[in-house]
mmCIF file of C-alpha atoms in Angstrom:
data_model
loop_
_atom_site.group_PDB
_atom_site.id
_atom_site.type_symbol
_atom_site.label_atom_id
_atom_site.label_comp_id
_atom_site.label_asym_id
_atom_site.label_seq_id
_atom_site.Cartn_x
_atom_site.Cartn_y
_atom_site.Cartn_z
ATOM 1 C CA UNK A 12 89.148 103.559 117.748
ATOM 2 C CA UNK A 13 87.499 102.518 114.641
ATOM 3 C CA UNK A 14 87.598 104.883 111.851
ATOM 4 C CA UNK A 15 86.472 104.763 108.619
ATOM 5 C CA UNK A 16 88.924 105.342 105.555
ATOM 6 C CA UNK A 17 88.140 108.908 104.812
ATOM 7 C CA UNK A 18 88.462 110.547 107.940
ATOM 8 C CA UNK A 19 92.632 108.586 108.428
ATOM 9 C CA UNK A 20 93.004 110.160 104.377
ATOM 10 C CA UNK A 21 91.338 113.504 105.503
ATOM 11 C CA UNK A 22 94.042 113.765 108.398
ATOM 12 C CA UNK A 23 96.950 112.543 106.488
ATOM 13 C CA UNK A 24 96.019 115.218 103.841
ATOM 14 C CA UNK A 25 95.766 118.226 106.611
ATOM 15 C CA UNK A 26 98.845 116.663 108.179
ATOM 16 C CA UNK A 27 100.980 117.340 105.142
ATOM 17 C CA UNK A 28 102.599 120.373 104.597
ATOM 18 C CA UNK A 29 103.731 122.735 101.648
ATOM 19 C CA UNK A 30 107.166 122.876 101.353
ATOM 20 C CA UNK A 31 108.674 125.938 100.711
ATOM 21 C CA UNK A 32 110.902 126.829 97.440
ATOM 22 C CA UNK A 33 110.271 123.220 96.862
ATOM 23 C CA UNK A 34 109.164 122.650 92.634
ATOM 24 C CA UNK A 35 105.915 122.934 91.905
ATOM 25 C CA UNK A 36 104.137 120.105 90.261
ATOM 26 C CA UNK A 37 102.495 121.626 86.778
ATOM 27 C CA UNK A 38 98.377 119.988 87.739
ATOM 28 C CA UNK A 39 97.699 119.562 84.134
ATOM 29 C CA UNK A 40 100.245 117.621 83.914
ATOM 30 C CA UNK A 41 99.782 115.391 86.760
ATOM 31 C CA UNK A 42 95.767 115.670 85.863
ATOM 32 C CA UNK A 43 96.687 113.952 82.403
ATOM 33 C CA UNK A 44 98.703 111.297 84.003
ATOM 34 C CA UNK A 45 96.005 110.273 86.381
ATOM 35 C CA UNK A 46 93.652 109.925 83.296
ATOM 36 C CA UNK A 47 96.112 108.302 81.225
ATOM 37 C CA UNK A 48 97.246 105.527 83.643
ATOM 38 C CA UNK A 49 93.729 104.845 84.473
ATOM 39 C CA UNK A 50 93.250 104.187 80.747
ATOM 40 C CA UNK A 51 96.344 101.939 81.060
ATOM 41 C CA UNK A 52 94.558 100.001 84.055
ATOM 42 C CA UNK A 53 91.682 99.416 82.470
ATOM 43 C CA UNK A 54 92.975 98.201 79.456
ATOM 44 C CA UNK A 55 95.193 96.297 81.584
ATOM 45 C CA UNK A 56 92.211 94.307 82.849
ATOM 46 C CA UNK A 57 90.415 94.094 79.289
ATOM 47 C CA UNK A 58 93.311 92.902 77.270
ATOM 48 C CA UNK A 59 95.416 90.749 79.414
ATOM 49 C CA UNK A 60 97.767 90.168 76.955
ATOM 50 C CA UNK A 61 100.021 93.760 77.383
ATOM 51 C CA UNK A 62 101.968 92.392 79.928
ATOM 52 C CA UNK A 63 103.056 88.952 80.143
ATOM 53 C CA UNK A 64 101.241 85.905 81.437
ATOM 54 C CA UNK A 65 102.979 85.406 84.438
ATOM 55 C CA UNK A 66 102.714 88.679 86.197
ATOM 56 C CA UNK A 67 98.899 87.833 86.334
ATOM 57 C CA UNK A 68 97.174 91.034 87.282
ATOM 58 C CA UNK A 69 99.458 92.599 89.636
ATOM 59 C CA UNK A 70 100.521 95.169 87.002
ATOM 60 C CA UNK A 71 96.733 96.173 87.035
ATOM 61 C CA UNK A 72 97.498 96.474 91.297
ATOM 62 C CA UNK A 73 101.206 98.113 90.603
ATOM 63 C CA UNK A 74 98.961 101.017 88.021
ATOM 64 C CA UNK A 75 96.074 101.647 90.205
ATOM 65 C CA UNK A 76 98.823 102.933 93.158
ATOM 66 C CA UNK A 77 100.706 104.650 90.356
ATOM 67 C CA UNK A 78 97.273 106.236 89.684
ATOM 68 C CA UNK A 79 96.666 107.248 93.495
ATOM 69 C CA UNK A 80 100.591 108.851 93.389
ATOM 70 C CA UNK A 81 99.598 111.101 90.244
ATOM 71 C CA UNK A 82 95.897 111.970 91.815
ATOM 72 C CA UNK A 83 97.528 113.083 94.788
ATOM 73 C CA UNK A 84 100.378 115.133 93.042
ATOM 74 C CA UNK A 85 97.863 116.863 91.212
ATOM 75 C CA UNK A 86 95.847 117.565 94.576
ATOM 76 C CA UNK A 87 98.972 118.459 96.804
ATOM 77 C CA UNK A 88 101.441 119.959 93.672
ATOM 78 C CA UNK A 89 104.124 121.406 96.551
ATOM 79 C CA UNK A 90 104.322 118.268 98.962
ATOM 80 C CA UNK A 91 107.186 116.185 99.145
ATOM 81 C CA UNK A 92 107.100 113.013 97.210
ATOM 82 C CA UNK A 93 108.229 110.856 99.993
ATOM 83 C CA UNK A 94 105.020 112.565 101.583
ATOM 84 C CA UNK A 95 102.477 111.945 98.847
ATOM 85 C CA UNK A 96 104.247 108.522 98.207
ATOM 86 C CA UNK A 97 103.552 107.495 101.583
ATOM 87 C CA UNK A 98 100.053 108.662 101.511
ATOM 88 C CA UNK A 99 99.325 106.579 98.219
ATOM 89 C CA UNK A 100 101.232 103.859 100.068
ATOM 90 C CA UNK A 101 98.429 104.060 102.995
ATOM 91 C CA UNK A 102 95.646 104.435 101.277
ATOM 92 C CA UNK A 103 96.466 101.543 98.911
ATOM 93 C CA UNK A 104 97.257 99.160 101.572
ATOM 94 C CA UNK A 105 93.996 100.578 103.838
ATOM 95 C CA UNK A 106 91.949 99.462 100.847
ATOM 96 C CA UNK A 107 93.278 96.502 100.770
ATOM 97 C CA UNK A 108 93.491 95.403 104.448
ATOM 98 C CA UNK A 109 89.416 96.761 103.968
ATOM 99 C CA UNK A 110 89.176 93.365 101.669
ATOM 100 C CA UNK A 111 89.297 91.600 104.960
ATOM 101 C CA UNK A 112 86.325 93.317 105.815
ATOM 102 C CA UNK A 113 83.312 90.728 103.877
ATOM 103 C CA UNK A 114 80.353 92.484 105.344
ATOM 104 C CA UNK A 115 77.252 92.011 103.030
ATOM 105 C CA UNK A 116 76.375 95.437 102.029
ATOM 106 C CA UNK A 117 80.282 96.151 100.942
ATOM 107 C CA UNK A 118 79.758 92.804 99.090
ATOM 108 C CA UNK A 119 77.388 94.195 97.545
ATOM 109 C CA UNK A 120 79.261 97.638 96.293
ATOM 110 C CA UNK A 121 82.506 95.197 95.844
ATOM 111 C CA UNK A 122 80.204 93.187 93.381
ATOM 112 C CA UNK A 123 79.817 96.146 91.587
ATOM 113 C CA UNK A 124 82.253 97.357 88.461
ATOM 114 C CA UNK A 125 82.761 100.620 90.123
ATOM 115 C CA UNK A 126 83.103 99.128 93.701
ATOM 116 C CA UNK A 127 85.161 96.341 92.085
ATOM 117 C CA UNK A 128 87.842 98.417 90.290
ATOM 118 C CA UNK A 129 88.031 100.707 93.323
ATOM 119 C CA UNK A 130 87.813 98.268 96.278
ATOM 120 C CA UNK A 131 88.791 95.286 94.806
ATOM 121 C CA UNK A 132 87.470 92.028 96.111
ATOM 122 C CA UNK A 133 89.629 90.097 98.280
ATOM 123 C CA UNK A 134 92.995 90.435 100.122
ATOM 124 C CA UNK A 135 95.907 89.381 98.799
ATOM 125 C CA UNK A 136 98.973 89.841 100.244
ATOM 126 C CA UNK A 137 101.331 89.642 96.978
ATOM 127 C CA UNK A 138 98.420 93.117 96.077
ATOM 128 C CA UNK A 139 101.237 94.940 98.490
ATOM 129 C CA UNK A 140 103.597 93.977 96.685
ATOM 130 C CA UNK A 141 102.748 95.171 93.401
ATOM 131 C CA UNK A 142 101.498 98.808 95.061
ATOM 132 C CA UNK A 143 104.529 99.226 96.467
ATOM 133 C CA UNK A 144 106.187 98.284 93.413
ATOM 134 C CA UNK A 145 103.524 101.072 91.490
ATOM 135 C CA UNK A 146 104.154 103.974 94.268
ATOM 136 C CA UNK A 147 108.088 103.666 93.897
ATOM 137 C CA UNK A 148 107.943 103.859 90.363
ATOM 138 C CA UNK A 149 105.118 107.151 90.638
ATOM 139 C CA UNK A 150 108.003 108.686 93.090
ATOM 140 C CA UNK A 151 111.050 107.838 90.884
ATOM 141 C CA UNK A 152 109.113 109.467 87.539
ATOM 142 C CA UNK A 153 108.036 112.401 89.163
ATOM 143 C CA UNK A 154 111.534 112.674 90.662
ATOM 144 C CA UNK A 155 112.565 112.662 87.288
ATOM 145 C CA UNK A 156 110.020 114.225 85.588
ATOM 146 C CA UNK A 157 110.681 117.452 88.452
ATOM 147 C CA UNK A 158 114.807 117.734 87.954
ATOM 148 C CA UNK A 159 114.097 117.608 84.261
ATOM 149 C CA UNK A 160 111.429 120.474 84.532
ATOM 150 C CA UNK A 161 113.527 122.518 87.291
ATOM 151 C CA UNK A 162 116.657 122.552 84.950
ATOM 152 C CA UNK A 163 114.516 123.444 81.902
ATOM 153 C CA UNK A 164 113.218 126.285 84.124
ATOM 154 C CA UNK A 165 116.385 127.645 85.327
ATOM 155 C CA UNK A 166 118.227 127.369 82.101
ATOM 156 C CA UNK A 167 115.471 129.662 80.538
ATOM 157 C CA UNK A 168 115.774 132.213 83.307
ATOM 158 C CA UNK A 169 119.645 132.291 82.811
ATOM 159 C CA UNK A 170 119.512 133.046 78.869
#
């Protein structure tokens, strides 16, 4: 029962659900936040020195899952967080369990920058870590970020 990575996202997706009367993630918003925090990544990776030494590159690892939590807000707007938390959580750890997979040709698109930043290279355990680690803090700030915006949305419908 081999299947590749799109078709287990592609069910996940269909098998989650819009909840109803739930708050409704603004897209632009979330949009803006997947651009900006794969700015952040990337310079991340150029300028090592914006986060200290010893955390290495995991808080490259921890922003590219924060990055898959904001891409799939903006996708499913009404889904529970836990839901689209979990799904960033699986497809961040399917892409890196994939690392285990050193076939030549996905050498070859690993060895590429595009295949590199988006596939990574090679497994590393301590890379769960810091996704989880990026996911929980996605879920906690859009948490947040949706209280704040409900309240500012129900105090303008009661003046």
């Amino acid at each position: 029962m081999d299947r590749p990575i799109w078709h287990v996202v592609a069910h996940a997706l269909m098998a989650i659900r819009r909840i109803p009367g739930a708050e409704v993630r603004n897209r632009r918003v979330y949009g803006l936040a997947t651009i900006a925090v794969i700015a952040f990544g990337l310079a991340s990776r150029e300028y090592p020195g914006l986060f200290p030494p010893a955390l290495e590159k995991y808080p490259g690892d921890a922003l590219w899952a924060l990055m898959l939590f904001a891409a799939y807000c903006t996708l499913l707007p009404k889904s529970a967080a836990w839901r689209v938390a979990a799904l960033a959580l699986c497809t961040s750890f399917a892409v890196e369990l994939s690392q285990l997979y050193q076939a030549p040709f996905i050498i070859a698109v690993r060895a590429t920058t595009l295949g590199h930043l988006v596939l990574g290279s090679t497994f590393n355990r301590l890379d769960l870590v810091a996704y989880t680690i990026g996911v929980a803090a996605g879920a906690a700030i859009d948490s947040t970020w949706l209280t704040i915006a409900g309240k500012a949305r129900s105090t303008a419908i009661d003046r």
